[in-house]
XYZ file of C-alpha atoms in Angstrom:
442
model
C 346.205 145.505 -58.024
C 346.772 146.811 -54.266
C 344.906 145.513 -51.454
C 342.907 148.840 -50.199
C 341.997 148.439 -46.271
C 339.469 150.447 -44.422
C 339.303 150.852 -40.948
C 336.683 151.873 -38.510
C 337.834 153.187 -35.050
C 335.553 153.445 -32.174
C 335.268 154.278 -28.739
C 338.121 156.677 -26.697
C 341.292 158.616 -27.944
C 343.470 155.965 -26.653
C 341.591 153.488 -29.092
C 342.327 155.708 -31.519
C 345.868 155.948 -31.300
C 346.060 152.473 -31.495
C 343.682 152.503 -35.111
C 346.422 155.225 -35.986
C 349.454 152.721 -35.312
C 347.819 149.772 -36.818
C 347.505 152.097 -39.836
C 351.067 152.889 -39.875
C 352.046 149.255 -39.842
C 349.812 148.457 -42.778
C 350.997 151.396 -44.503
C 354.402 150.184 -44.270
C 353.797 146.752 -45.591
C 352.253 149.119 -48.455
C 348.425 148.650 -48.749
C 346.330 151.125 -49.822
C 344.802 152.855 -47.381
C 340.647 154.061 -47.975
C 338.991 156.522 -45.593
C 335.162 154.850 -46.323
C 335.887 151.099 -44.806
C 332.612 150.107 -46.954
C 334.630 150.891 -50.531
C 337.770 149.031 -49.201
C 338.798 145.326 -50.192
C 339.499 144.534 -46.128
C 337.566 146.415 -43.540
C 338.741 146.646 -39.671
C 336.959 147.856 -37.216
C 338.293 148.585 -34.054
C 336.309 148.160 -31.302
C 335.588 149.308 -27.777
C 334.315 147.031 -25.354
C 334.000 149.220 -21.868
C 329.970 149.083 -21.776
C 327.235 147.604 -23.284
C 326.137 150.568 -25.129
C 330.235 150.360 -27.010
C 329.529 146.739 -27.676
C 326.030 147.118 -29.126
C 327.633 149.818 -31.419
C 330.669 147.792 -32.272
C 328.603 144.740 -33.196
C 326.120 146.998 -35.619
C 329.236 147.890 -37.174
C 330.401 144.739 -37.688
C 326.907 143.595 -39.355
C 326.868 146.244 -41.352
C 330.211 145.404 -42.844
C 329.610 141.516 -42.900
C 326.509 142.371 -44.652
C 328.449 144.506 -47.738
C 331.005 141.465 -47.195
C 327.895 139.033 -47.954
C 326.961 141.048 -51.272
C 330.876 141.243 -52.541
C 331.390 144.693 -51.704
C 334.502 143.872 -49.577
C 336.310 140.642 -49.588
C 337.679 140.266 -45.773
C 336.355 141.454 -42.391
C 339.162 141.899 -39.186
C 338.104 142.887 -35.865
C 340.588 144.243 -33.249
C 340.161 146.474 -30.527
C 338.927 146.023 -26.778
C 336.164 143.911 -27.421
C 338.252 141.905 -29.626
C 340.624 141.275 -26.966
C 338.203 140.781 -23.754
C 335.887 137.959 -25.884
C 338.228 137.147 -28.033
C 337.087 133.897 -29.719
C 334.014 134.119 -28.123
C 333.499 136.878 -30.824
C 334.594 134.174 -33.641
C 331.661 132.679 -32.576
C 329.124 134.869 -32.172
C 329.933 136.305 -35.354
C 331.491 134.023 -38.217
C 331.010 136.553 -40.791
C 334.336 137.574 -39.006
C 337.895 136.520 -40.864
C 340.057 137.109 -37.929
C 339.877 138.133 -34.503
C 343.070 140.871 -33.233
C 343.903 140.973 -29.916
C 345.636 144.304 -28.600
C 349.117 142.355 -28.061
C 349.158 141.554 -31.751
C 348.201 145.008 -33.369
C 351.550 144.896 -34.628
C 351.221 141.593 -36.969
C 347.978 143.132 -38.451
C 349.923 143.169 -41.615
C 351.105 139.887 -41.415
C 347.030 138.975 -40.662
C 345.862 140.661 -43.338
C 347.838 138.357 -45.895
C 347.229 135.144 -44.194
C 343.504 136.177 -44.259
C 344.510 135.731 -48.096
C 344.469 131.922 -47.797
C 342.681 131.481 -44.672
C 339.676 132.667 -42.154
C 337.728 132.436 -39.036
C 340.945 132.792 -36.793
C 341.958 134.472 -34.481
C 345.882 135.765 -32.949
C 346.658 137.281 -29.545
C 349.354 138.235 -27.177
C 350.326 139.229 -24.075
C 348.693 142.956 -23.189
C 351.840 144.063 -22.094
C 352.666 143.490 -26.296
C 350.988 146.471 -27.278
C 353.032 148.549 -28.947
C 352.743 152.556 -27.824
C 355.072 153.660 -29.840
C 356.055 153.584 -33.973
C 354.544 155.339 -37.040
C 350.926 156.542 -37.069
C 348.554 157.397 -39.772
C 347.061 160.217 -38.021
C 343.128 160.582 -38.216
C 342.988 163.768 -36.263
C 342.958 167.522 -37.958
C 346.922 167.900 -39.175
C 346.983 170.541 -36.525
C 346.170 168.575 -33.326
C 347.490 165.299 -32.141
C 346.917 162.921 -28.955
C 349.915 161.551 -27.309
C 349.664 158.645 -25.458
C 351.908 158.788 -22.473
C 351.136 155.136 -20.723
C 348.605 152.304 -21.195
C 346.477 150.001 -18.657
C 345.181 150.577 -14.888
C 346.035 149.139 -11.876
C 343.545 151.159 -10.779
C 340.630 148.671 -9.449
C 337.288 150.422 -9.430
C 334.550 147.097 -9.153
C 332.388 148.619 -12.007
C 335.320 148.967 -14.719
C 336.617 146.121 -17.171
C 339.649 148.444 -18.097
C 342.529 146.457 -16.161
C 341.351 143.207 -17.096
C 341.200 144.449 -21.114
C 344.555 146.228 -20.806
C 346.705 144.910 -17.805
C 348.532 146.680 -15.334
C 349.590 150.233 -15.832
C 352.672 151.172 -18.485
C 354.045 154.214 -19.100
C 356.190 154.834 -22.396
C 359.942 156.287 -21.576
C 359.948 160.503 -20.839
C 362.318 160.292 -23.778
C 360.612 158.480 -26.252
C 357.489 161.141 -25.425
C 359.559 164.195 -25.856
C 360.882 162.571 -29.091
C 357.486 161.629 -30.175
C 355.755 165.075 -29.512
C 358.740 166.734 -30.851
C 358.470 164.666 -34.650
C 354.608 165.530 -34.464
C 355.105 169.616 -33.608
C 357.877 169.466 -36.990
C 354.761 168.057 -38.789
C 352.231 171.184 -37.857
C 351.005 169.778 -34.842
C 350.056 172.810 -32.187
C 347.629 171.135 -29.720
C 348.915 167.914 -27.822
C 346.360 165.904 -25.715
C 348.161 163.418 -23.550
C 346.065 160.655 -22.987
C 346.147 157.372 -20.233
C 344.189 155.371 -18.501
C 345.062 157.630 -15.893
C 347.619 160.022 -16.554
C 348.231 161.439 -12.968
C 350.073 157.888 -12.700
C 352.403 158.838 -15.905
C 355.726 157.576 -14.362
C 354.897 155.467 -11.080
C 356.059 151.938 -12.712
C 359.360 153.374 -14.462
C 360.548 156.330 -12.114
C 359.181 155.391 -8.558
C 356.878 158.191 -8.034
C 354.678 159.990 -10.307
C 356.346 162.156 -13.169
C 353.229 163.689 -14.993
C 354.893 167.579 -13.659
C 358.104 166.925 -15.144
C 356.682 165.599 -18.738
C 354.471 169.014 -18.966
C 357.264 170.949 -17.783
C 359.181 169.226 -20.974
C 356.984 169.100 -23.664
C 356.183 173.449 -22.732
C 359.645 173.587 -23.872
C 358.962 172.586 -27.538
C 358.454 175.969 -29.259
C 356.163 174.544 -32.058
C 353.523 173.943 -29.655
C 351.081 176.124 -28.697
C 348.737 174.154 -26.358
C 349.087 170.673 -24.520
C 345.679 169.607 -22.456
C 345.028 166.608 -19.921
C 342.660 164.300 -20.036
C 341.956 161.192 -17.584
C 343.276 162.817 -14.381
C 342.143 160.885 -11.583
C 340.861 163.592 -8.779
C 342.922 162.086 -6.012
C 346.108 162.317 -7.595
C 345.759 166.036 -8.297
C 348.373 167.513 -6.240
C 349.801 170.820 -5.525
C 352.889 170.467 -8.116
C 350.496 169.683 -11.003
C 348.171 172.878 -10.445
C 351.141 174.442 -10.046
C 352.719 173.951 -13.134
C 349.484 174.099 -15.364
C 348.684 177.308 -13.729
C 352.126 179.084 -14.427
C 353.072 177.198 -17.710
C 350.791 179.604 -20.586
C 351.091 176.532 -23.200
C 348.995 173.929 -20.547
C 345.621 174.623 -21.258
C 343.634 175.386 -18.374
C 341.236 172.781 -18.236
C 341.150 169.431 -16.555
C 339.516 166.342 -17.110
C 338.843 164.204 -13.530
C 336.244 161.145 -13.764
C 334.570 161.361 -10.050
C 331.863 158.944 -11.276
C 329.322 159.738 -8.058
C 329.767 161.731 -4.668
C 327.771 159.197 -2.454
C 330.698 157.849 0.210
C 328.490 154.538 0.627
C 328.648 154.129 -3.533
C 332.014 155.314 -3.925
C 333.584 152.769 -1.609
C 331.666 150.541 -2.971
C 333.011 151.290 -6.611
C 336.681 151.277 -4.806
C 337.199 154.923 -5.251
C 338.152 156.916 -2.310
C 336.595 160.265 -1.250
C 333.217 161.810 -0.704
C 330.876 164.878 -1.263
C 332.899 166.996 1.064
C 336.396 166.050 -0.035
C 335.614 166.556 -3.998
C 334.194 169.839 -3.289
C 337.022 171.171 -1.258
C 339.135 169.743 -4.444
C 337.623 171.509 -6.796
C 337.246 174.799 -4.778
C 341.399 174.675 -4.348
C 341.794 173.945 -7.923
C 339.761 176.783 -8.948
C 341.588 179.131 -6.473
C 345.125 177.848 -7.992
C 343.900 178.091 -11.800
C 341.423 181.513 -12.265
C 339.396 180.306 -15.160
C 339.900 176.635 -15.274
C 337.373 174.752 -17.255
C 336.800 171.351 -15.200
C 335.449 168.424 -16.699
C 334.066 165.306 -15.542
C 332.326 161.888 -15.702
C 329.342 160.502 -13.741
C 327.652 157.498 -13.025
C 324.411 157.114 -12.262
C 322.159 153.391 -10.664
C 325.523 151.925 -9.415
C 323.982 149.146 -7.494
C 322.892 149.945 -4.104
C 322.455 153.523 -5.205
C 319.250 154.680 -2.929
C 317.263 157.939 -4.118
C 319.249 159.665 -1.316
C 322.288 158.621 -2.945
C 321.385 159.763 -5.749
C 319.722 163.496 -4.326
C 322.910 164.324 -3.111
C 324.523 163.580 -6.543
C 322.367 165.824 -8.413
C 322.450 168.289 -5.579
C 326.417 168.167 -6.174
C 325.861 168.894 -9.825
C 323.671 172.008 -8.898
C 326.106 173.626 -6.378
C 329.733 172.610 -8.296
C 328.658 173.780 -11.843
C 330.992 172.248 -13.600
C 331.601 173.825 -17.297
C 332.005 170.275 -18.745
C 330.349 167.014 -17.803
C 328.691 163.451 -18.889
C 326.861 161.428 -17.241
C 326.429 157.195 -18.105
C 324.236 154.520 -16.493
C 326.176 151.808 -14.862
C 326.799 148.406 -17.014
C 326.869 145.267 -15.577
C 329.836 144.052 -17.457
C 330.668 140.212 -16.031
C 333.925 139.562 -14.571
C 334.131 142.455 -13.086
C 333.460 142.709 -8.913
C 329.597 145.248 -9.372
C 328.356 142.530 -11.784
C 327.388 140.369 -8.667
C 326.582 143.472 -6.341
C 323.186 143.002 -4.778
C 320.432 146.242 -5.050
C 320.664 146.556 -9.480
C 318.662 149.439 -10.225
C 315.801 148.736 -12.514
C 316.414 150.200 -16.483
C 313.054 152.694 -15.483
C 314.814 154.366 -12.775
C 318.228 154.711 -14.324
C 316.984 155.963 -17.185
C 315.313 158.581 -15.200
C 318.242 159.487 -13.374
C 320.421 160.002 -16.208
C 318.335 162.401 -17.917
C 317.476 164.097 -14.404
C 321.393 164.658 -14.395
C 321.764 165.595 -18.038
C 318.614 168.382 -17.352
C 320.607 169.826 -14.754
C 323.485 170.175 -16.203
C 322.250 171.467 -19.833
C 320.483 174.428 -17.119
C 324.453 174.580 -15.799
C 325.755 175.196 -19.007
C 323.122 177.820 -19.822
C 324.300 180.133 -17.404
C 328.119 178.900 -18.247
C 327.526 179.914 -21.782
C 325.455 183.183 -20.829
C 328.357 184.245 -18.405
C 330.628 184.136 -21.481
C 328.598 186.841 -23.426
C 330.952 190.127 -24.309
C 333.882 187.724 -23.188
C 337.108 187.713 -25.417
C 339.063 184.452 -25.766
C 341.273 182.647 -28.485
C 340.632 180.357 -30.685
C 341.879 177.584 -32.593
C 340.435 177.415 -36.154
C 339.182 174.315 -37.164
C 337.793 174.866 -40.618
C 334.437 176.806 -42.478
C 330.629 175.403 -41.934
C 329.265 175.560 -45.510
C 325.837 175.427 -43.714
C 326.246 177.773 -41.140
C 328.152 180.371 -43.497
C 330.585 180.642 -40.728
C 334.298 179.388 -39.147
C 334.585 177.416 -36.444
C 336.946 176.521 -33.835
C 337.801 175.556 -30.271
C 339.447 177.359 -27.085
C 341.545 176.048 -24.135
C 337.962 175.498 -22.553
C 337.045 172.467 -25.513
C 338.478 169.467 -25.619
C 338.812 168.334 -29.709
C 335.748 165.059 -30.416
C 334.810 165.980 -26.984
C 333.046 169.187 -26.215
C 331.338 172.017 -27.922
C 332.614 174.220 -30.697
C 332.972 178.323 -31.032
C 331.116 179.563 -34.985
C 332.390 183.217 -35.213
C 332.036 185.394 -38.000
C 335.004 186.621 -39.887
C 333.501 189.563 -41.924
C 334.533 188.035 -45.256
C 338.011 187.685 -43.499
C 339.735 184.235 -44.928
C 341.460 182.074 -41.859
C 343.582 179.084 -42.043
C 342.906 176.262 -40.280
C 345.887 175.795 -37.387
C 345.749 179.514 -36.960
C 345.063 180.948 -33.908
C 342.803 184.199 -33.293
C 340.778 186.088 -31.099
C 336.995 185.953 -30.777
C 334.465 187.453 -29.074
C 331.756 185.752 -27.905
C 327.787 187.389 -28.859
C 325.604 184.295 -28.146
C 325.296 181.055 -27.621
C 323.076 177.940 -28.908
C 323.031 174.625 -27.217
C 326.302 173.811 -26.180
C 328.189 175.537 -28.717
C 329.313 179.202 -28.397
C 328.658 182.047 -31.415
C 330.690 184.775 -31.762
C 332.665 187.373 -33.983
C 336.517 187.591 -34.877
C 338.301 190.590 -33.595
């Protein structure tokens, strides 16, 4: 009988892509593969290890699964991932219900790792970061209809609060070539809506070409006729430049909508995270990037009790979030990961206050997207369908202005109408609850 392997992915897109390659390799070496890791003979889970919060989940899903593994539900247990490859045998040891440890230069042997865990566990096998593989057959775990693409891996960005560079390495980008050929070979399979994905993708191209190339690739893949939208995410807001507006605003296939991580607005905490820029730059950003793109839907990321963060600090963040309105945004409490420069920063922010802060953020935001979402009321847009909600009675879908596992969704009413999911159609919106827009098919 076949081996049947399980896998659990956690944490970002770009994890993801790497739970989808894994898949392919184990798929070639033809195991059998299980969507429930709990009714599979080997379970992986892939982990994240950026914060705390990612390793508390990752570890609860490793119990979990070393507890069936305990009762003879499944016989082997792998980890991989990020927190696989920062601890590495640290993890061995923290957790021997574990057969093997992956690092992310060895994703490609996890066939070979699954058959020696045949005859052998508590091990562990690593490489060199730069070992990853980006590229090769993936068992996608997306909607057929929607893809991410990968376009580069690692960060030489080096922001003191961030354990990124030292999980991944320096920054790679793949060949423009292999890309193109890549998103071309997932458009033939049904693919309309590509997310290129990075660490930061306004580097795409630095290391390989000598300056930055990310223009040139959308300019590319808008010339593949199969697809119908490509979106950014992980734009870093100081490497926005003219070119790039320029092109997502006159290319119709680039979604309008941009994802840039500012973390905080505070000069004093943002040179002290290493990121350049302050309240007055990033607003003057985001005001030309609104007047180049009509109807852009911006995104981003903040961080709240950075050390050192005073209450004035922090007023003027929130204040930020109040004037900006930003149609998309999260907001995380710093973790003091070690071995990275904040962990010994002086002025930590007690869990009381943070807490606080965050939700004083999230508040103002979820009043933010209130008037978004009422401002889109007798508005027409398009939508991609995702599929039918049995419990809503309804379809559901996404425009340029959601990101796919990221933002809200659109429910619409068809009228008895049957759609297809893939197909594209227009809706108009009638209401709105929480962060999710209602509406009815025209």
């Amino acid at each position: 009988m076949s081996v049947r392997i399980g896998m659990v992915s956690l944490g970002c897109p770009k994890n993801q892509v790497d739970a989808e390659l894994m898949l392919g390799c184990l798929a070639d070496a033809g195991y059998d593969l299980v969507e429930d890791a709990a009714m599979a003979d080997v379970a992986i889970v892939n982990t994240c290890g950026f914060i705390e919060s990612a390793k508390s989940e990752a570890i609860e899903e490793i119990l979990e699964l070393a507890a069936l593994k305990k009762e003879g539900r499944i016989k082997a247990l792998i980890v991989t991932g990020c927190m696989a490859e920062r601890y590495r045998d640290a993890v061995l040891e923290e957790l021997p219900e574990i057969d093997a440890v992956v690092g992310i230069g060895a994703n490609h042997r996890i066939a070979e790792i699954v058959d020696r865990i045949a005859s052998e566990s508590g091990f562990g096998v690593y490489g060199e970061k730069d070992e990853l593989h980006m590229c090769g057959r993936r068992v996608r775990t997306t909607l057929p209809f929607y893809s991410y693409l990968r376009i580069a891996d690692g960060c030489n960005n080096k922001c003191t609060f961030c354990a990124i560079p030292m999980i991944r390495g320096k920054f790679r980008s793949r060949p423009m070539d292999e890309l193109i050929d890549e998103a071309n070979q997932l458009a033939a399979k049904g693919v309309r809506e590509l997310t290129l994905i990075a660490q930061d993708t306004t580097e795409y191209g630095s290391d390989i070409y000598g300056k930055r190339m990310l223009p040139e690739l959308l300019r590319r893949l808008c010339e593949i006729q199969e697809l119908k939208w490509i979106r950014l995410l992980y734009c870093y807001p100081e490497k926005i430049t003219d070119e790039l507006l320029d092109v997502i605003a006159s290319q119709p296939k680039i979604c309008k909508y941009i994802d840039m991580p500012i973390q905080h607005v505070s000069k004093k905490v943002l040179q002290a995270m290493h990121r350049p820029g302050d309240r007055e730059s990033l607003t003057r950003l985001i005001s030309h990037i609104r007047g180049k793109i009509p109807g852009v839907t911006l995104r981003t990321t903040l961080m709240t009790a950075f050390p050192g963060e005073t209450q004035e600090d922090f007023d003027e963040l929130i204040d930020f979030v109040r004037d900006i309105k930003f149609e998309r945004l999260g907001c995380f409490i710093w973790s003091a990961e070690e071995d990275t420069p904040a962990f010994d920063l002086p002025g930590r922010i007690d869990s009381e206050t943070a807490a606080m802060r965050e939700e004083s953020i999230i508040d103002e935001q979820s009043r933010v997207i209130d008037q978004w979402c009422e401002s889109m009321v007798g508005k027409k847009t398009e939508v991609m369908v995702e599929g039918f909600d049995r419990l809503a009675e309804c379809y559901h879908g996404r425009s340029q202005g959601e990101a796919p596992e990221i933002d809200g969704k659109i429910f619409f009413d068809t009228n008895g109408k049957k759609l297809r999911p893939g197909e594209f159609v227009t809706v108009e919106i009638t209401d709105f609850m929480d962060c999710d827009l209602v509406g009815r098919l025209v």
